[in-house]
Amino acid sequence: MLSSILFPDRPLTVAVLGATGAVGEELVSLLEERNFPVGELRLLASKRSAGSLRVWRDKPIKVEEVNEAAFQGVDLVLASAGGSISRKWKEVILSAGALMIDNSSAFRMSADVPLVVPEVNPEAAANHKGVIANPNCTTILLTLALAPLARRFSMRRVLISTYQSASGAGARAMEELKVLSRDVLEDKKPISEVLPYSLAFNLFLHNSPLASNSYCEEEMKMVNETKKIMGLPDLLVSATCVRVPVLRAHSEAVNIEFDQVFDLEEARHLLKEAPGIEIIEDFESNRFPMPVDVTGRDLVAIGRIRKDISHPNALELWLCGDQIRKGAALNAVQIAELFLTRR
Ligand code: A2P
């Protein structure tokens, strides 16, 4: 399917832009863990961390400040330094002939940029013009659950409440949660600098900018990106996004309405058989997915799959997924793997 645009069959030169961030560090370790065919790895970040060393395949690699020359001869750029940095370097990356897989929201809704979750819409990746966007973390986790159900039942409406960890705001926010939690335990007033409020023993509505419809940017990303990935422009989607004091795995309560009555056991079976999903569901002992179950792991855990008692055509489920892995870095590396000759 992707044969005309595969990577050359040789060790590749790969650059990670934002290599010192929470997602960047995970990208670097996933390239090693998944034995991605890397000949040369370039670690790019800002001036702040230029010169620092990272160990990769047992050898030290120096982090470089990003510059034009750093992209020369590169086959693949995995970008995770934020939207403005991705916008700034996109043309340089494309002129160098590299494929850019971008973790920021900069290009996700552009008509000529595929937005890809490999288990959901791998075929979309083939239509790229040099850039492929990695979706928003909560959206990736959500679409893994929606796709197997939407292939069987006509899906009408999806309502989501999220419980998002500190990792979604980057490595500094994770560190801040640890420090401020210690402050609270020591009866000190927690004063946040990275997040707008202290997350220690607290939670708050996602603080991304509000649109005129009173939804925040994160919620509108879920709405728009879900429709694009699923190829369902008329799907009705609404979300409320909340930041919670968890370090790195996101959770979501999801209500899915179909156009017709559905069979609950068939829905459960479809989810159980779907790639990337693990069912954690023990009704007898009341044990369902928790962030700690998925931290550092690849699978999205789903449980408490049940009929909505308020609507005959609706299903309720609960899911947890590691935001840094499947919600970001793993999905990006899996997109790159679609273009490998030998998989
Ligand atoms: P640095 O460590 O030099 O600040 P996170 O999302 O976890 O906060 O990570 C952000 C990543 O983006 C880090 O690797 C950070 O590098 C990188 N970054 C931030 N600003 C720039 C910039 N102006 N140019 C290149 N990389 C940047």
Coordinates of C-alpha atoms and ligand atoms in Angstrom, one line a residue:
M1 CA 0.0 0.0 0.0
L2 CA 2.8 2.4 0.9
S3 CA 5.3 0.8 -1.4
S4 CA 6.0 3.9 -3.6
I5 CA 7.1 6.0 -0.7
L6 CA 9.0 3.6 1.6
F7 CA 12.2 4.6 3.3
P8 CA 15.3 3.4 1.5
D9 CA 16.4 -0.1 2.6
R10 CA 19.5 1.0 4.6
P11 CA 20.1 2.3 8.1
L12 CA 18.4 5.7 8.3
T13 CA 19.6 9.0 9.5
V14 CA 17.0 10.1 12.1
A15 CA 16.7 13.5 13.9
V16 CA 14.7 14.0 17.1
L17 CA 13.7 17.6 17.5
G18 CA 12.9 18.3 21.2
A19 CA 15.0 15.3 22.2
T20 CA 15.4 16.4 25.8
G21 CA 11.6 16.8 26.5
A22 CA 9.3 14.2 28.1
V23 CA 8.1 12.9 24.7
G24 CA 11.5 13.4 23.0
E25 CA 13.3 11.2 25.5
E26 CA 10.7 8.5 25.0
L27 CA 11.1 8.8 21.2
V28 CA 14.8 8.2 21.6
S29 CA 14.4 5.2 23.8
L30 CA 11.6 3.7 21.6
L31 CA 13.9 3.9 18.5
E32 CA 16.3 1.7 20.5
E33 CA 13.7 -0.5 22.1
R34 CA 11.9 -1.2 18.8
N35 CA 15.2 -1.7 16.9
F36 CA 14.3 1.0 14.4
P37 CA 16.9 0.9 11.6
V38 CA 18.9 4.0 12.7
G39 CA 22.4 4.5 11.2
E40 CA 22.9 8.0 12.7
L41 CA 20.8 9.6 15.4
R42 CA 20.8 13.4 15.8
L43 CA 19.4 14.8 19.1
L44 CA 18.2 18.4 18.6
A45 CA 17.0 20.8 21.3
S46 CA 17.4 24.4 22.3
K47 CA 20.6 26.2 23.3
R48 CA 19.7 25.4 27.0
S49 CA 20.5 21.7 26.7
A50 CA 23.0 21.8 23.8
G51 CA 26.2 20.0 24.7
S52 CA 24.5 17.7 27.2
L53 CA 24.9 13.9 26.7
R54 CA 22.4 11.1 26.2
V55 CA 23.3 7.5 26.1
W56 CA 21.8 5.6 23.1
R57 CA 22.7 2.0 22.1
D58 CA 25.4 2.2 24.9
K59 CA 27.1 5.2 23.3
P60 CA 27.0 8.8 24.3
I61 CA 25.4 11.3 21.9
K62 CA 25.7 15.0 22.3
V63 CA 22.6 17.1 22.1
E64 CA 22.9 19.8 19.5
E65 CA 21.2 23.2 19.3
V66 CA 18.8 22.9 16.3
N67 CA 20.2 24.6 13.1
E68 CA 19.7 24.2 9.4
A69 CA 22.7 22.0 8.9
A70 CA 21.4 19.5 11.4
F71 CA 18.7 18.4 8.9
Q72 CA 21.1 17.8 6.0
G73 CA 21.0 14.2 4.9
V74 CA 18.3 13.3 7.4
D75 CA 15.7 10.7 6.3
L76 CA 13.2 11.1 9.2
V77 CA 12.6 13.9 11.7
L78 CA 10.5 13.1 14.8
A79 CA 9.5 16.6 16.0
S80 CA 8.3 17.2 19.6
A81 CA 9.4 20.7 20.6
G82 CA 6.1 22.5 20.2
G83 CA 4.1 24.0 17.4
S84 CA 6.1 27.2 16.9
I85 CA 9.3 25.2 16.6
S86 CA 7.7 22.8 14.1
R87 CA 6.4 25.7 12.0
K88 CA 9.8 27.4 12.1
W89 CA 11.7 24.3 10.8
K90 CA 9.2 22.6 8.6
E91 CA 10.4 24.1 5.3
V92 CA 14.1 23.4 6.1
I93 CA 13.2 19.8 7.0
L94 CA 11.2 19.3 3.7
S95 CA 13.9 20.9 1.6
A96 CA 16.4 18.4 3.1
G97 CA 14.1 15.7 1.7
A98 CA 13.2 14.2 5.1
L99 CA 9.8 12.9 6.3
M100 CA 8.6 15.0 9.2
I101 CA 6.4 13.2 11.8
D102 CA 5.2 16.1 13.9
N103 CA 3.9 15.7 17.5
S104 CA 2.6 19.3 17.7
S105 CA -0.8 20.6 16.8
A106 CA 0.7 22.9 14.2
F107 CA -0.4 21.0 11.0
R108 CA -3.0 18.5 12.3
M109 CA -6.0 20.0 10.8
S110 CA -4.4 21.0 7.4
A111 CA -6.1 19.3 4.6
D112 CA -2.9 18.1 3.0
V113 CA -1.4 16.7 6.3
P114 CA -2.5 13.1 7.2
L115 CA -3.4 12.7 10.9
V116 CA -2.6 9.1 11.7
V117 CA -3.2 6.4 14.3
P118 CA -1.7 3.3 12.7
E119 CA -4.3 0.9 14.2
V120 CA -7.1 3.2 13.0
N121 CA -6.2 4.8 9.6
P122 CA -2.8 3.6 8.4
E123 CA -3.9 4.1 4.8
A124 CA -4.1 7.9 5.3
A125 CA -0.3 8.1 5.9
A126 CA 0.4 7.3 2.2
N127 CA -1.0 10.7 1.1
H128 CA 1.5 12.8 2.9
K129 CA 3.4 15.7 1.3
G130 CA 6.4 15.5 3.6
V131 CA 4.6 16.0 6.9
I132 CA 2.5 13.5 8.9
A133 CA 0.8 14.8 12.1
N134 CA 0.7 12.7 15.3
P135 CA -2.7 13.4 16.9
N136 CA -3.4 14.9 20.3
C137 CA -2.7 12.4 23.1
T138 CA -6.3 12.0 24.4
T139 CA -7.5 11.7 20.9
I140 CA -5.1 8.8 20.0
L141 CA -6.3 6.9 23.1
L142 CA -9.9 7.6 22.3
T143 CA -9.8 6.6 18.6
L144 CA -8.2 3.2 19.5
A145 CA -11.4 2.4 21.4
L146 CA -13.8 4.0 18.8
A147 CA -12.4 2.4 15.7
P148 CA -13.3 -1.2 16.2
L149 CA -16.8 -0.2 17.2
A150 CA -17.3 2.2 14.4
R151 CA -16.3 -0.4 11.8
R152 CA -19.3 -2.6 13.0
F153 CA -21.9 -0.1 14.2
S154 CA -22.9 3.3 12.8
M155 CA -21.6 5.8 15.4
R156 CA -23.6 8.9 16.0
R157 CA -22.3 10.8 19.1
V158 CA -19.4 10.5 21.5
L159 CA -19.1 12.3 24.9
I160 CA -15.8 12.3 26.7
S161 CA -14.6 13.4 30.1
T162 CA -10.8 13.3 30.5
Y163 CA -8.5 12.9 33.5
Q164 CA -5.2 14.1 32.1
S165 CA -1.8 13.7 33.7
A166 CA 0.9 16.2 34.2
S167 CA 3.0 14.7 31.4
G168 CA 0.7 16.3 28.8
A169 CA 2.2 19.7 29.8
G170 CA 5.8 18.4 29.5
A171 CA 8.7 17.2 31.6
R172 CA 8.8 20.4 33.7
A173 CA 5.2 20.0 34.7
M174 CA 5.9 16.4 35.8
E175 CA 8.7 17.7 38.0
E176 CA 6.6 20.5 39.3
L177 CA 3.9 18.0 40.4
K178 CA 6.5 16.1 42.4
V179 CA 8.0 19.2 44.0
L180 CA 4.6 20.7 44.9
S181 CA 3.3 17.5 46.3
R182 CA 6.3 17.4 48.7
D183 CA 5.5 21.0 49.6
V184 CA 1.9 20.2 50.5
L185 CA 3.0 17.2 52.6
E186 CA 5.4 19.5 54.4
D187 CA 2.6 22.0 55.0
K188 CA 4.2 24.6 52.6
K189 CA 2.1 26.6 50.2
P190 CA 2.5 25.0 46.7
I191 CA 3.3 27.8 44.2
S192 CA 3.2 26.7 40.6
E193 CA 5.4 28.1 37.8
V194 CA 4.9 25.7 35.0
L195 CA 1.1 25.0 35.2
P196 CA -1.2 27.8 36.0
Y197 CA -2.3 26.3 39.3
S198 CA -0.8 23.8 41.6
L199 CA -1.8 20.3 40.6
A200 CA -0.7 18.8 44.0
F201 CA -3.7 17.2 45.7
N202 CA -5.8 19.3 43.3
L203 CA -7.3 19.2 39.8
F204 CA -8.5 21.9 37.3
L205 CA -10.1 22.2 33.9
H206 CA -7.6 22.1 31.1
N207 CA -6.1 25.5 30.8
S208 CA -5.6 25.7 27.0
P209 CA -7.2 28.9 25.6
L210 CA -10.9 29.1 25.4
A211 CA -12.8 29.5 22.1
S212 CA -15.9 31.7 21.8
N213 CA -18.0 28.5 22.3
S214 CA -16.6 28.2 25.8
Y215 CA -14.7 25.0 24.9
C216 CA -10.9 25.0 25.5
E217 CA -8.4 24.2 22.7
E218 CA -7.7 20.8 24.1
E219 CA -11.4 19.9 24.0
M220 CA -11.8 21.2 20.4
K221 CA -8.7 19.2 19.4
M222 CA -10.6 16.1 20.6
V223 CA -13.7 17.1 18.6
N224 CA -12.0 17.9 15.3
E225 CA -9.1 15.4 15.3
T226 CA -11.4 12.5 16.2
K227 CA -13.6 13.3 13.2
K228 CA -10.6 13.6 10.9
I229 CA -8.9 10.3 12.0
M230 CA -12.1 8.3 12.0
G231 CA -13.1 9.7 8.6
L232 CA -16.5 10.6 10.1
P233 CA -17.0 14.4 9.5
D234 CA -20.6 14.2 10.8
L235 CA -19.8 12.4 14.1
L236 CA -21.1 14.4 17.0
V237 CA -18.3 14.8 19.6
S238 CA -18.1 16.8 22.9
A239 CA -15.4 16.7 25.5
T240 CA -14.6 18.1 28.9
C241 CA -10.8 18.0 29.6
V242 CA -9.5 18.0 33.2
R243 CA -5.9 18.0 34.5
V244 CA -5.4 15.6 37.4
P245 CA -2.5 14.9 39.7
V246 CA -1.2 11.8 37.9
L247 CA 2.3 11.8 36.5
R248 CA 2.0 10.3 33.0
A249 CA -1.1 8.3 32.1
H250 CA -4.4 9.8 30.9
S251 CA -7.8 8.4 31.7
E252 CA -11.1 9.0 29.9
A253 CA -14.8 8.2 30.6
V254 CA -16.4 7.7 27.2
N255 CA -20.1 7.6 26.2
I256 CA -20.8 6.3 22.7
E257 CA -24.2 6.5 21.0
F258 CA -24.9 4.4 18.0
D259 CA -27.7 4.8 15.4
Q260 CA -29.1 1.5 16.3
V261 CA -29.5 -0.9 19.3
F262 CA -26.2 -2.9 19.6
D263 CA -25.2 -6.1 21.3
L264 CA -23.1 -5.4 24.4
E265 CA -21.2 -8.7 24.3
E266 CA -20.3 -8.2 20.6
A267 CA -19.0 -4.7 21.4
R268 CA -16.9 -6.1 24.2
H269 CA -15.6 -8.8 21.9
L270 CA -14.7 -6.3 19.2
L271 CA -12.7 -4.2 21.7
K272 CA -11.0 -7.3 23.1
E273 CA -9.8 -8.4 19.6
A274 CA -8.7 -4.9 18.5
P275 CA -5.0 -4.1 18.2
G276 CA -3.4 -1.9 20.8
I277 CA -6.1 -2.6 23.4
E278 CA -6.1 -4.6 26.6
I279 CA -9.3 -5.3 28.6
I280 CA -9.0 -4.9 32.3
E281 CA -12.4 -5.8 33.7
D282 CA -13.2 -7.7 36.8
F283 CA -16.7 -7.0 37.8
E284 CA -16.6 -9.4 40.7
S285 CA -13.8 -7.6 42.5
N286 CA -14.7 -4.2 41.0
R287 CA -11.3 -3.8 39.4
F288 CA -10.9 -1.7 36.3
P289 CA -8.0 0.2 34.5
M290 CA -6.0 2.6 36.5
P291 CA -3.2 4.9 35.3
V292 CA -0.6 2.8 37.2
D293 CA -1.7 -0.2 35.1
V294 CA -0.5 1.4 31.9
T295 CA 2.4 3.6 32.9
G296 CA 5.4 2.8 30.7
R297 CA 3.3 0.4 28.7
D298 CA 2.1 0.4 25.1
L299 CA -1.5 -0.9 25.4
V300 CA -4.5 1.2 26.1
A301 CA -6.5 -0.5 28.9
I302 CA -10.3 -0.5 28.6
G303 CA -12.9 -1.7 31.1
R304 CA -16.3 -1.2 32.7
I305 CA -17.9 -1.6 29.3
R306 CA -21.6 -1.4 29.9
K307 CA -24.9 -0.3 28.4
D308 CA -25.8 3.3 29.2
I309 CA -28.9 3.0 31.4
S310 CA -30.2 6.3 30.1
H311 CA -30.1 5.5 26.4
P312 CA -30.9 2.1 24.6
N313 CA -28.3 2.8 21.8
A314 CA -25.4 4.0 24.0
L315 CA -22.4 2.4 25.5
E316 CA -20.2 3.6 28.4
L317 CA -16.5 2.7 28.9
W318 CA -13.5 3.7 30.8
L319 CA -10.0 3.8 29.4
C320 CA -6.4 4.5 30.5
G321 CA -3.3 5.0 28.3
D322 CA 0.2 6.1 28.8
Q323 CA 0.2 9.7 27.4
I324 CA 3.9 9.7 26.6
R325 CA 4.0 6.3 24.9
K326 CA 0.8 5.5 22.9
G327 CA -0.5 9.0 23.4
A328 CA 2.6 10.5 21.8
A329 CA 6.0 8.9 21.2
L330 CA 5.0 5.3 20.4
N331 CA 2.3 6.4 18.0
A332 CA 4.9 8.6 16.2
V333 CA 7.4 5.7 15.9
Q334 CA 4.6 3.4 14.7
I335 CA 3.8 5.9 11.9
A336 CA 7.4 5.9 10.9
E337 CA 7.4 2.0 10.9
L338 CA 4.6 2.1 8.3
F339 CA 7.3 3.3 5.8
L340 CA 9.9 0.6 6.6
T341 CA 10.7 -1.8 3.8
R342 CA 11.1 -4.8 6.2
R343 CA 8.7 -4.8 9.1
Ligands
A2P1 P1 15.4 22.1 25.9 O1 15.7 20.9 26.8 O2 16.7 22.6 25.3 O3 14.6 23.2 26.5 P2 8.7 19.3 27.1 O4 7.5 19.4 26.2 O5 8.9 18.1 27.8 O6 8.8 20.5 27.9 O7 10.0 19.4 26.0 C1 10.2 20.4 25.1 C2 11.3 20.0 24.2 O8 11.4 21.1 23.2 C3 12.7 20.0 24.9 O9 13.5 19.1 24.2 C4 13.2 21.4 24.6 O10 14.6 21.5 24.6 C5 12.7 21.6 23.2 N1 12.7 23.0 22.8 C6 12.1 24.0 23.5 N2 12.4 25.2 22.8 C7 13.1 24.9 21.8 C8 13.7 25.7 20.7 N3 13.6 27.0 20.6 N4 14.4 25.0 19.8 C9 14.6 23.7 19.8 N5 14.1 22.9 20.8 C10 13.4 23.5 21.7

